[in-house]
CSV table of C-alpha atoms in Angstrom, one decimal:
chain,number,residue,atom,x,y,z
A,1,UNK,CA,44.1,13.3,-12.6
A,2,UNK,CA,40.3,15.7,-12.3
A,3,UNK,CA,38.7,13.7,-9.2
A,4,UNK,CA,34.7,13.5,-8.9
A,5,UNK,CA,33.1,12.7,-6.2
A,6,UNK,CA,29.0,12.2,-5.7
A,7,UNK,CA,27.2,12.1,-2.5
A,8,UNK,CA,24.2,9.5,-3.1
A,9,UNK,CA,24.2,6.1,-4.4
A,10,UNK,CA,20.9,6.4,-5.9
A,11,UNK,CA,19.0,6.0,-8.8
A,12,UNK,CA,20.3,9.0,-10.1
A,13,UNK,CA,24.3,9.1,-8.6
A,14,UNK,CA,24.7,5.4,-9.8
A,15,UNK,CA,24.2,5.5,-13.3
A,16,UNK,CA,25.0,8.9,-13.8
A,17,UNK,CA,28.7,8.7,-12.2
A,18,UNK,CA,29.2,5.2,-14.4
A,19,UNK,CA,28.7,6.7,-17.8
A,20,UNK,CA,31.6,9.4,-16.6
A,21,UNK,CA,33.8,6.9,-15.3
A,22,UNK,CA,33.4,5.2,-18.9
A,23,UNK,CA,33.3,7.9,-21.1
A,24,UNK,CA,36.1,9.9,-19.0
A,25,UNK,CA,38.9,7.0,-18.6
A,26,UNK,CA,41.5,9.9,-17.2
A,27,UNK,CA,38.9,11.4,-14.7
A,28,UNK,CA,38.7,9.1,-11.0
A,29,UNK,CA,35.1,9.0,-10.0
A,30,UNK,CA,34.1,7.7,-6.4
A,31,UNK,CA,30.4,7.6,-5.5
A,32,UNK,CA,29.7,8.1,-1.9
A,33,UNK,CA,27.0,6.7,0.3
A,34,UNK,CA,26.4,6.0,4.1
A,35,UNK,CA,24.3,3.2,3.7
A,36,UNK,CA,27.2,0.5,4.3
A,37,UNK,CA,24.4,-2.0,2.4
A,38,UNK,CA,23.9,-0.1,-0.4
A,39,UNK,CA,27.7,0.5,-1.4
A,40,UNK,CA,28.2,-3.2,-0.9
A,41,UNK,CA,25.4,-4.0,-3.1
A,42,UNK,CA,27.4,-1.5,-5.9
A,43,UNK,CA,30.6,-3.1,-5.0
A,44,UNK,CA,29.1,-6.8,-5.4
A,45,UNK,CA,27.6,-8.6,-8.8
A,46,UNK,CA,23.7,-7.7,-7.6
A,47,UNK,CA,23.7,-4.2,-8.1
A,48,UNK,CA,21.3,-2.2,-5.5
A,49,UNK,CA,18.8,-1.3,-8.5
A,50,UNK,CA,18.1,-2.7,-11.9
A,51,UNK,CA,18.7,-0.5,-15.2
A,52,UNK,CA,19.3,-2.3,-18.5
A,53,UNK,CA,22.6,-1.6,-19.5
A,54,UNK,CA,23.8,-0.7,-16.2
A,55,UNK,CA,25.6,-3.8,-15.1
A,56,UNK,CA,27.9,-3.8,-18.0
A,57,UNK,CA,28.8,0.1,-17.4
A,58,UNK,CA,29.8,-0.6,-14.0
A,59,UNK,CA,32.1,-3.7,-14.6
A,60,UNK,CA,33.9,-2.4,-17.4
A,61,UNK,CA,35.0,0.2,-14.7
A,62,UNK,CA,34.7,-0.5,-11.3
A,63,UNK,CA,38.4,-1.0,-9.2
A,64,UNK,CA,40.0,0.8,-12.7
A,65,UNK,CA,38.7,4.3,-12.3
A,66,UNK,CA,34.9,3.7,-10.7
A,67,UNK,CA,34.8,3.4,-6.6
A,68,UNK,CA,31.9,3.0,-4.4
A,69,UNK,CA,32.4,3.9,-0.8
A,70,UNK,CA,31.5,4.6,2.2
A,71,UNK,CA,34.3,7.1,3.4
A,72,UNK,CA,32.0,10.2,2.3
A,73,UNK,CA,34.7,12.5,4.2
A,74,UNK,CA,38.0,11.3,2.7
A,75,UNK,CA,36.5,11.5,-1.3
A,76,UNK,CA,34.7,14.6,0.0
A,77,UNK,CA,38.1,16.7,0.5
A,78,UNK,CA,40.1,14.7,-2.3
A,79,UNK,CA,37.8,15.9,-5.0
A,80,UNK,CA,37.7,19.1,-7.6
A,81,UNK,CA,34.1,18.2,-8.6
A,82,UNK,CA,31.3,17.2,-5.9
A,83,UNK,CA,28.0,16.0,-7.1
A,84,UNK,CA,25.3,16.0,-4.8
A,85,UNK,CA,22.7,13.7,-5.2
A,86,UNK,CA,20.8,13.0,-1.8
A,87,UNK,CA,16.6,12.8,-1.1
A,88,UNK,CA,14.8,15.4,-1.5
A,89,UNK,CA,11.7,14.3,-0.1
A,90,UNK,CA,8.2,16.1,0.2
A,91,UNK,CA,7.8,17.8,3.9
A,92,UNK,CA,5.1,15.9,5.9
A,93,UNK,CA,5.1,18.5,8.3
A,94,UNK,CA,6.0,21.8,9.6
A,95,UNK,CA,6.1,25.2,6.9
A,96,UNK,CA,4.8,23.8,3.7
A,97,UNK,CA,3.8,20.4,4.7
A,98,UNK,CA,3.0,18.6,1.7
A,99,UNK,CA,4.2,20.5,-1.2
A,100,UNK,CA,7.6,22.0,0.1
A,101,UNK,CA,10.9,20.0,-0.7
A,102,UNK,CA,12.9,18.9,2.2
A,103,UNK,CA,16.4,20.0,2.4
A,104,UNK,CA,17.6,18.3,5.5
A,105,UNK,CA,19.8,16.0,3.4
A,106,UNK,CA,21.0,18.3,1.4
A,107,UNK,CA,21.9,21.2,4.1
A,108,UNK,CA,24.0,18.3,5.8
A,109,UNK,CA,25.7,17.6,2.7
A,110,UNK,CA,26.4,21.5,2.0
A,111,UNK,CA,28.0,21.8,6.0
A,112,UNK,CA,30.0,18.3,5.4
A,113,UNK,CA,31.7,20.0,2.8
A,114,UNK,CA,32.6,23.1,3.8
A,115,UNK,CA,34.0,21.0,7.2
A,116,UNK,CA,36.6,18.8,5.3
A,117,UNK,CA,37.0,21.2,2.2
A,118,UNK,CA,41.1,21.8,2.1
A,119,UNK,CA,40.8,23.0,-2.0
A,120,UNK,CA,38.7,24.9,-3.9
A,121,UNK,CA,35.3,23.0,-5.0
A,122,UNK,CA,32.8,23.1,-7.9
A,123,UNK,CA,29.7,22.0,-5.9
A,124,UNK,CA,27.2,20.5,-8.3
A,125,UNK,CA,23.5,20.1,-7.9
A,126,UNK,CA,22.7,16.7,-9.1
A,127,UNK,CA,19.1,16.1,-6.8
A,128,UNK,CA,15.7,17.7,-8.1
A,129,UNK,CA,15.6,21.2,-5.8
A,130,UNK,CA,13.3,23.6,-5.8
A,131,UNK,CA,14.5,26.8,-7.3
A,132,UNK,CA,16.8,28.9,-5.2
A,133,UNK,CA,18.4,26.3,-3.3
A,134,UNK,CA,21.7,26.4,-4.9
A,135,UNK,CA,21.4,30.1,-3.2
A,136,UNK,CA,20.5,28.5,0.6
A,137,UNK,CA,23.9,26.1,-0.4
A,138,UNK,CA,26.1,28.5,-1.6
A,139,UNK,CA,25.2,30.5,1.9
A,140,UNK,CA,26.1,27.5,4.0
A,141,UNK,CA,29.6,27.2,2.0
A,142,UNK,CA,30.8,30.0,2.0
A,143,UNK,CA,29.9,31.2,5.4
A,144,UNK,CA,31.8,28.1,6.7
A,145,UNK,CA,34.1,28.6,3.7
A,146,UNK,CA,37.9,29.0,5.8
A,147,UNK,CA,39.0,30.6,2.3
A,148,UNK,CA,38.1,28.4,0.2
A,149,UNK,CA,36.6,29.3,-3.2
A,150,UNK,CA,33.4,27.1,-3.6
A,151,UNK,CA,31.7,27.5,-7.0
A,152,UNK,CA,27.9,26.3,-6.9
A,153,UNK,CA,26.2,24.7,-10.7
A,154,UNK,CA,22.8,23.2,-11.3
A,155,UNK,CA,23.4,20.3,-14.2
A,156,UNK,CA,19.8,18.5,-13.2
A,157,UNK,CA,19.1,15.1,-14.3
A,158,UNK,CA,16.4,14.2,-17.2
A,159,UNK,CA,16.6,10.4,-17.4
A,160,UNK,CA,13.8,8.4,-17.5
A,161,UNK,CA,14.3,5.0,-15.8
A,162,UNK,CA,14.0,1.9,-17.8
A,163,UNK,CA,15.9,4.0,-20.6
A,164,UNK,CA,18.2,5.6,-18.4
A,165,UNK,CA,21.7,4.2,-19.7
A,166,UNK,CA,20.8,4.9,-23.6
A,167,UNK,CA,19.8,8.5,-22.1
A,168,UNK,CA,22.9,9.7,-20.6
A,169,UNK,CA,25.0,7.7,-23.7
A,170,UNK,CA,22.8,10.2,-26.1
A,171,UNK,CA,21.0,12.8,-24.1
A,172,UNK,CA,18.6,15.7,-25.6
A,173,UNK,CA,20.7,18.0,-23.7
A,174,UNK,CA,22.5,18.2,-21.0
A,175,UNK,CA,21.6,21.7,-18.9
A,176,UNK,CA,24.4,23.3,-16.6
A,177,UNK,CA,23.5,26.5,-14.1
A,178,UNK,CA,26.0,29.2,-12.9
A,179,UNK,CA,26.6,32.0,-11.5
A,180,UNK,CA,27.1,34.7,-13.9
A,181,UNK,CA,30.4,35.7,-12.8
A,182,UNK,CA,34.0,35.3,-13.9
A,183,UNK,CA,34.3,32.1,-11.3
A,184,UNK,CA,30.8,30.7,-12.3
A,185,UNK,CA,31.5,31.0,-15.7
A,186,UNK,CA,35.3,29.1,-15.2
A,187,UNK,CA,32.8,26.1,-13.3
A,188,UNK,CA,30.5,26.1,-16.0
A,189,UNK,CA,33.5,25.2,-18.5
A,190,UNK,CA,34.7,22.5,-16.1
A,191,UNK,CA,31.6,20.8,-16.0
A,192,UNK,CA,31.0,21.3,-19.7
A,193,UNK,CA,34.1,20.0,-20.2
A,194,UNK,CA,33.7,16.5,-18.6
A,195,UNK,CA,30.3,16.2,-21.1
A,196,UNK,CA,31.9,17.4,-24.0
A,197,UNK,CA,33.6,13.6,-23.4
A,198,UNK,CA,31.0,12.5,-25.6
A,199,UNK,CA,27.8,14.7,-25.8
A,200,UNK,CA,28.3,17.4,-28.6
A,201,UNK,CA,29.0,20.5,-27.9
A,202,UNK,CA,25.3,22.2,-29.3
A,203,UNK,CA,23.3,20.2,-27.3
A,204,UNK,CA,25.1,21.3,-23.7
A,205,UNK,CA,23.0,24.3,-22.8
A,206,UNK,CA,24.1,26.7,-20.3
A,207,UNK,CA,22.0,29.0,-18.5
A,208,UNK,CA,21.8,30.8,-15.2
A,209,UNK,CA,21.5,29.1,-11.9
A,210,UNK,CA,17.7,29.6,-11.3
A,211,UNK,CA,17.1,28.5,-14.8
A,212,UNK,CA,18.0,25.8,-14.9
A,213,UNK,CA,16.4,24.3,-11.6
A,214,UNK,CA,13.3,25.7,-13.0
A,215,UNK,CA,14.0,24.2,-15.8
A,216,UNK,CA,14.0,20.8,-14.1
A,217,UNK,CA,10.5,21.3,-12.7
A,218,UNK,CA,8.8,22.8,-15.4
A,219,UNK,CA,10.1,19.5,-18.0
A,220,UNK,CA,8.5,17.1,-15.3
A,221,UNK,CA,5.3,19.1,-15.0
A,222,UNK,CA,4.8,19.5,-18.7
A,223,UNK,CA,5.6,15.7,-18.8
A,224,UNK,CA,2.8,14.7,-16.1
A,225,UNK,CA,0.6,17.5,-17.8
A,226,UNK,CA,0.6,15.6,-21.0
A,227,UNK,CA,-0.5,12.1,-18.9
A,228,UNK,CA,-2.6,14.3,-17.1
A,229,UNK,CA,-4.3,15.3,-20.7
A,230,UNK,CA,-4.7,12.0,-22.3
A,231,UNK,CA,-6.5,10.1,-18.5
A,232,UNK,CA,-8.8,13.2,-18.4
A,233,UNK,CA,-9.7,12.3,-21.6
A,234,UNK,CA,-10.1,8.6,-21.4
A,235,UNK,CA,-12.6,9.1,-19.0
A,236,UNK,CA,-14.8,10.8,-21.3
A,237,UNK,CA,-13.8,8.0,-24.6
A,238,UNK,CA,-15.7,5.8,-21.8
A,239,UNK,CA,-18.6,7.6,-21.5
A,240,UNK,CA,-18.4,8.3,-24.7
A,241,UNK,CA,-17.8,4.8,-26.7
A,242,UNK,CA,-14.6,6.9,-28.1
A,243,UNK,CA,-11.6,5.1,-27.9
A,244,UNK,CA,-8.4,6.3,-26.4
A,245,UNK,CA,-6.2,4.9,-28.5
A,246,UNK,CA,-7.6,6.6,-31.9
A,247,UNK,CA,-7.7,9.6,-29.9
A,248,UNK,CA,-4.2,9.5,-28.9
A,249,UNK,CA,-2.8,8.4,-32.0
A,250,UNK,CA,-4.9,11.0,-34.0
A,251,UNK,CA,-4.0,14.2,-31.8
A,252,UNK,CA,-0.1,12.8,-31.7
A,253,UNK,CA,0.0,12.9,-35.6
A,254,UNK,CA,-0.3,16.6,-35.0
A,255,UNK,CA,3.5,17.7,-34.9
A,256,UNK,CA,3.6,20.6,-33.2
A,257,UNK,CA,2.3,18.2,-30.5
A,258,UNK,CA,4.0,15.1,-31.2
A,259,UNK,CA,3.1,11.4,-30.1
A,260,UNK,CA,5.1,10.8,-27.0
A,261,UNK,CA,3.5,10.9,-23.2
A,262,UNK,CA,-0.1,9.9,-24.9
A,263,UNK,CA,-0.8,6.8,-23.7
A,264,UNK,CA,-3.5,6.7,-20.9
A,265,UNK,CA,-2.8,4.7,-18.3
A,266,UNK,CA,-4.2,4.0,-14.6
A,267,UNK,CA,-1.8,7.1,-13.5
A,268,UNK,CA,1.8,7.8,-13.3
A,269,UNK,CA,4.2,7.2,-10.7
A,270,UNK,CA,7.5,7.2,-10.0
A,271,UNK,CA,9.8,9.7,-8.0
A,272,UNK,CA,10.0,13.2,-9.5
A,273,UNK,CA,6.7,13.8,-11.0
A,274,UNK,CA,4.5,14.2,-8.0
A,275,UNK,CA,6.6,15.8,-6.1
A,276,UNK,CA,8.4,18.4,-8.3
A,277,UNK,CA,4.8,19.7,-9.2
A,278,UNK,CA,3.9,20.0,-5.3
A,279,UNK,CA,7.1,21.7,-5.3
A,280,UNK,CA,6.5,23.9,-8.5
A,281,UNK,CA,2.5,24.4,-6.7
A,282,UNK,CA,4.7,25.7,-3.8
A,283,UNK,CA,6.8,28.0,-5.4
A,284,UNK,CA,3.8,29.5,-6.9
A,285,UNK,CA,2.2,30.0,-4.1
A,286,UNK,CA,5.2,31.5,-2.1
A,287,UNK,CA,5.3,33.6,-5.0
A,288,UNK,CA,1.9,35.0,-5.0
A,289,UNK,CA,0.8,33.6,-8.1
A,290,UNK,CA,-2.7,31.1,-6.6
A,291,UNK,CA,-3.5,30.5,-10.0
A,292,UNK,CA,-0.4,29.1,-11.3
A,293,UNK,CA,-0.6,27.3,-8.3
A,294,UNK,CA,-3.9,25.9,-8.8
A,295,UNK,CA,-3.6,25.0,-12.7
A,296,UNK,CA,-0.5,22.6,-11.8
A,297,UNK,CA,-2.4,21.1,-8.7
A,298,UNK,CA,-4.8,20.2,-10.7
A,299,UNK,CA,-2.3,17.7,-13.0
A,300,UNK,CA,-2.0,15.5,-10.1
A,301,UNK,CA,-5.8,15.6,-8.7
A,302,UNK,CA,-6.4,14.0,-12.8
A,303,UNK,CA,-4.0,11.3,-11.7
A,304,UNK,CA,-5.7,10.5,-8.3
A,305,UNK,CA,-9.1,10.8,-10.1
A,306,UNK,CA,-7.1,7.9,-12.5
A,307,UNK,CA,-6.6,5.9,-10.1
A,308,UNK,CA,-9.6,6.4,-7.7
A,309,UNK,CA,-11.7,5.6,-11.1
A,310,UNK,CA,-9.6,2.7,-11.8
A,311,UNK,CA,-10.4,0.6,-8.3
A,312,UNK,CA,-14.2,2.1,-8.5
A,313,UNK,CA,-14.5,-0.1,-12.0
A,314,UNK,CA,-13.2,-2.8,-10.4
A,315,UNK,CA,-15.1,-3.3,-6.9
A,316,UNK,CA,-18.3,-2.1,-8.9
A,317,UNK,CA,-18.1,-4.4,-12.0
A,318,UNK,CA,-17.6,-7.2,-9.3
A,319,UNK,CA,-21.1,-7.0,-7.9
A,320,UNK,CA,-20.2,-3.7,-6.2
A,321,UNK,CA,-17.6,-5.9,-3.5
A,322,UNK,CA,-13.8,-7.6,-3.3
A,323,UNK,CA,-14.4,-8.8,0.0
A,324,UNK,CA,-12.6,-11.8,0.7
A,325,UNK,CA,-12.2,-12.3,-3.4
A,326,UNK,CA,-8.8,-13.0,-4.8
A,327,UNK,CA,-7.5,-10.5,-7.2
A,328,UNK,CA,-4.0,-10.7,-8.9
A,329,UNK,CA,-2.5,-7.8,-9.4
A,330,UNK,CA,0.3,-8.3,-12.4
A,331,UNK,CA,2.9,-5.5,-12.1
A,332,UNK,CA,4.3,-3.5,-9.7
A,333,UNK,CA,7.0,-1.0,-10.5
A,334,UNK,CA,5.8,2.7,-12.4
A,335,UNK,CA,6.5,1.7,-15.5
A,336,UNK,CA,8.2,-1.3,-17.3
A,337,UNK,CA,12.3,-2.1,-17.2
A,338,UNK,CA,12.8,-0.8,-13.7
A,339,UNK,CA,12.8,-2.4,-10.1
A,340,UNK,CA,11.7,1.7,-9.1
A,341,UNK,CA,8.2,1.3,-6.8
A,342,UNK,CA,8.1,4.8,-6.0
A,343,UNK,CA,5.0,6.4,-6.3
A,344,UNK,CA,3.7,3.6,-8.3
A,345,UNK,CA,0.0,3.7,-9.0
A,346,UNK,CA,0.1,0.1,-8.0
A,347,UNK,CA,0.2,1.3,-4.3
A,348,UNK,CA,-2.8,3.1,-4.3
A,349,UNK,CA,-4.6,1.0,-6.4
A,350,UNK,CA,-3.5,-2.2,-4.1
A,351,UNK,CA,-4.8,0.2,-1.1
A,352,UNK,CA,-8.0,0.8,-2.8
A,353,UNK,CA,-9.0,-3.0,-3.1
A,354,UNK,CA,-7.3,-3.9,0.3
A,355,UNK,CA,-9.3,-1.4,1.7
A,356,UNK,CA,-12.9,-3.4,0.4
A,357,UNK,CA,-11.5,-6.3,2.2
A,358,UNK,CA,-9.5,-7.6,-1.2
A,359,UNK,CA,-7.0,-11.2,-1.4
A,360,UNK,CA,-4.3,-10.0,-3.2
A,361,UNK,CA,-2.0,-12.2,-4.9
A,362,UNK,CA,0.7,-9.9,-6.6
A,363,UNK,CA,3.6,-10.6,-9.3
A,364,UNK,CA,6.3,-8.6,-10.2
A,365,UNK,CA,9.4,-9.6,-12.2
A,366,UNK,CA,11.7,-7.0,-10.9
A,367,UNK,CA,9.8,-5.9,-7.3
A,368,UNK,CA,10.7,-8.4,-4.3
A,369,UNK,CA,8.3,-9.0,-1.6
A,370,UNK,CA,10.1,-6.8,1.3
A,371,UNK,CA,9.7,-3.7,-1.1
A,372,UNK,CA,6.4,-4.9,-1.6
A,373,UNK,CA,4.9,-5.2,1.6
A,374,UNK,CA,7.2,-1.7,2.8
A,375,UNK,CA,5.6,0.4,-0.1
A,376,UNK,CA,2.0,-0.8,1.2
A,377,UNK,CA,2.5,-0.2,4.9
A,378,UNK,CA,4.6,3.0,4.3
A,379,UNK,CA,2.4,6.3,4.9
A,380,UNK,CA,2.2,8.7,1.8
A,381,UNK,CA,6.0,10.4,1.3
A,382,UNK,CA,8.2,8.3,3.9
A,383,UNK,CA,9.5,6.6,1.0
A,384,UNK,CA,11.8,9.5,0.2
A,385,UNK,CA,13.8,9.1,3.2
A,386,UNK,CA,17.1,7.3,3.2
A,387,UNK,CA,16.2,3.2,3.7
A,388,UNK,CA,18.1,3.6,7.3
A,389,UNK,CA,15.4,6.7,8.5
A,390,UNK,CA,12.7,4.4,6.9
A,391,UNK,CA,10.3,2.7,9.3
A,392,UNK,CA,12.5,-0.6,9.9
A,393,UNK,CA,10.2,-3.1,9.5
A,394,UNK,CA,6.8,-2.3,8.6
A,395,UNK,CA,4.3,-5.2,9.5
A,396,UNK,CA,3.6,-7.1,6.2
A,397,UNK,CA,-0.1,-7.1,4.8
A,398,UNK,CA,-1.4,-10.5,5.9
A,399,UNK,CA,-4.4,-9.8,2.9
A,400,UNK,CA,-1.2,-9.8,0.6
A,401,UNK,CA,0.7,-12.8,-1.0
A,402,UNK,CA,3.7,-12.0,-3.1
A,403,UNK,CA,4.1,-15.0,-5.9
A,404,UNK,CA,6.4,-16.3,-8.5
A,405,UNK,CA,5.2,-15.6,-11.8
A,406,UNK,CA,1.9,-14.7,-13.5
A,407,UNK,CA,0.4,-18.0,-13.4
A,408,UNK,CA,0.6,-18.8,-9.6
A,409,UNK,CA,-0.8,-15.0,-9.6
A,410,UNK,CA,-3.4,-15.4,-11.5
A,411,UNK,CA,-4.7,-19.1,-9.7
A,412,UNK,CA,-8.6,-19.2,-9.0
A,413,UNK,CA,-8.6,-15.6,-8.8
A,414,UNK,CA,-11.7,-13.7,-9.3
A,415,UNK,CA,-10.5,-10.7,-11.3
A,416,UNK,CA,-6.8,-9.7,-12.9
A,417,UNK,CA,-5.4,-6.0,-12.6
A,418,UNK,CA,-2.4,-5.0,-14.9
A,419,UNK,CA,-0.7,-2.2,-13.6
A,420,UNK,CA,2.9,-2.3,-15.5
A,421,UNK,CA,3.5,-2.7,-19.0
A,422,UNK,CA,5.9,-5.1,-18.7
A,423,UNK,CA,6.6,-7.0,-22.7
A,424,UNK,CA,5.7,-10.4,-20.7
A,425,UNK,CA,2.1,-9.5,-20.1
A,426,UNK,CA,1.6,-9.1,-23.4
A,427,UNK,CA,2.2,-12.8,-24.6
A,428,UNK,CA,1.0,-14.8,-21.6
A,429,UNK,CA,-1.3,-17.6,-22.3
A,430,UNK,CA,-4.6,-15.6,-21.3
A,431,UNK,CA,-6.5,-18.9,-22.1
A,432,UNK,CA,-4.4,-21.3,-19.5
A,433,UNK,CA,-5.3,-18.5,-17.0
A,434,UNK,CA,-8.7,-18.1,-17.8
A,435,UNK,CA,-9.3,-21.5,-17.5
A,436,UNK,CA,-7.8,-21.7,-13.7
A,437,UNK,CA,-10.0,-18.5,-12.8
A,438,UNK,CA,-13.3,-18.1,-10.9
A,439,UNK,CA,-16.1,-17.3,-12.7
A,440,UNK,CA,-17.3,-14.9,-14.0
A,441,UNK,CA,-13.4,-14.1,-15.0
A,442,UNK,CA,-11.9,-10.3,-15.5
A,443,UNK,CA,-9.0,-8.3,-16.8
A,444,UNK,CA,-8.5,-4.7,-16.0
A,445,UNK,CA,-6.3,-3.6,-18.2
A,446,UNK,CA,-4.4,-0.7,-16.6
A,447,UNK,CA,-1.7,-0.2,-18.9
A,448,UNK,CA,-4.0,-1.0,-22.2
A,449,UNK,CA,-1.4,-3.9,-23.1
A,450,UNK,CA,-4.1,-6.6,-23.7
A,451,UNK,CA,-5.9,-7.7,-26.8
A,452,UNK,CA,-10.1,-6.8,-25.7
A,453,UNK,CA,-11.5,-8.4,-28.5
A,454,UNK,CA,-9.1,-11.8,-28.4
A,455,UNK,CA,-10.1,-11.9,-24.8
A,456,UNK,CA,-13.5,-11.1,-25.2
A,457,UNK,CA,-13.5,-14.2,-27.7
A,458,UNK,CA,-12.0,-16.7,-24.8
A,459,UNK,CA,-14.4,-15.5,-22.2
A,460,UNK,CA,-13.4,-12.9,-20.2
A,461,UNK,CA,-15.2,-9.6,-19.1
A,462,UNK,CA,-12.8,-6.9,-20.0
A,463,UNK,CA,-12.3,-3.4,-18.8
A,464,UNK,CA,-9.3,-1.1,-20.7
A,465,UNK,CA,-8.9,2.3,-19.9
A,466,UNK,CA,-10.7,4.4,-21.9
A,467,UNK,CA,-11.4,1.9,-24.5
A,468,UNK,CA,-14.8,0.9,-25.6
A,469,UNK,CA,-17.0,-0.7,-22.4
A,470,UNK,CA,-17.4,-4.3,-22.3
A,471,UNK,CA,-21.7,-4.2,-22.4
A,472,UNK,CA,-21.5,-6.0,-18.9
A,473,UNK,CA,-20.1,-2.2,-17.7
A,474,UNK,CA,-22.0,-0.5,-19.5
A,475,UNK,CA,-24.4,0.6,-16.5
A,476,UNK,CA,-22.2,0.7,-13.8
A,477,UNK,CA,-20.5,4.0,-12.1
A,478,UNK,CA,-17.2,4.9,-13.0
A,479,UNK,CA,-16.8,6.8,-9.8
A,480,UNK,CA,-18.5,6.3,-6.6
């Protein structure tokens, strides 16, 4: 029986291994992590992450050929294929601070694999890593190998949170990069055989190591660039009276461009986009390509600008101050159908409002109070370190109140900000919300989910990103 072990039981490792176990019943799959609480949750009825369809997959396989364990060394030593899906946070100090990936956790995983291995292994990079990481990992493994043969593969994930299980069941492509040696090619075939249980072979792309590593960064950079492009247009739409939804619809009809990732919003979030682009910037700088680095930096600058612009719209609309005013925040996750808050635009918007002494009442159907308080108290990039290395109990922010539904959040509020496109926000009783708010009542739609005309008819002053401005907002500055 082939044995697979995955180090790291997070958003990538957990769902990916669960689907491999489901589709390959003859393979034994172990997911290991040093976090006792996380493994306990994977073994319980309340999984540590929310992802539609994940629950059913885990419950079908757990205890049969899918196991979650804290006994990292045992499962690594027994495995034929070891996936490494550990955190690769952005460095906060030292060389490359603020841009380069911190490979501390990757390196310690590689050293542990070398220490405990008694048989040949295929080691698979599953985390997003900088180009040439495989070379560094290879050096660590081969200098500590005791005659064991290690083959390194890059197998980046291309999952979208909220649709991860469907993406795993029916991927656009599976990418496997390896050495162009007989051993490397044999390792590629072994991993390709695993995926070929359910993925058509023509969708399994095999490349060299560096191409696979760079393809992941490039894919995320291209997607983020599309969002920043439409968000840059949204500012121009507001200035000219155009409607960004109409513009993006017209642009997306061009088959060379296509309609995906052209929805304007308060900004992109998630664990990968910003981190991967910063990584790309650093690699470009290190390779003497400052013009290329500056091009990709601009994608992040526009994203930051969009969040700042949104906060400034709120403050300037509400008589230039939100001090002491209750602002309802609807949605905190970075997108709908996930509880993930990593790099969510809601953090920067909330911090901007708190900086002007607003009182926030926050509701998200999948994010709990502890997580929200933690996110608002943490320093940038702290979120990407393992939980046990994050600040233990950040002080909760007194200006923040987390509530159980949208109506509680909006009661007596001066303004409402929609920051996640949860479907339920489209069907709320906005007349009831209006009746229970302070007047004038403002709605700031950061996801373009509401019908502005209907809300204006109720009596709201509405700001929707990239849409023709409400008369109230016409002469107010977009940026302070």
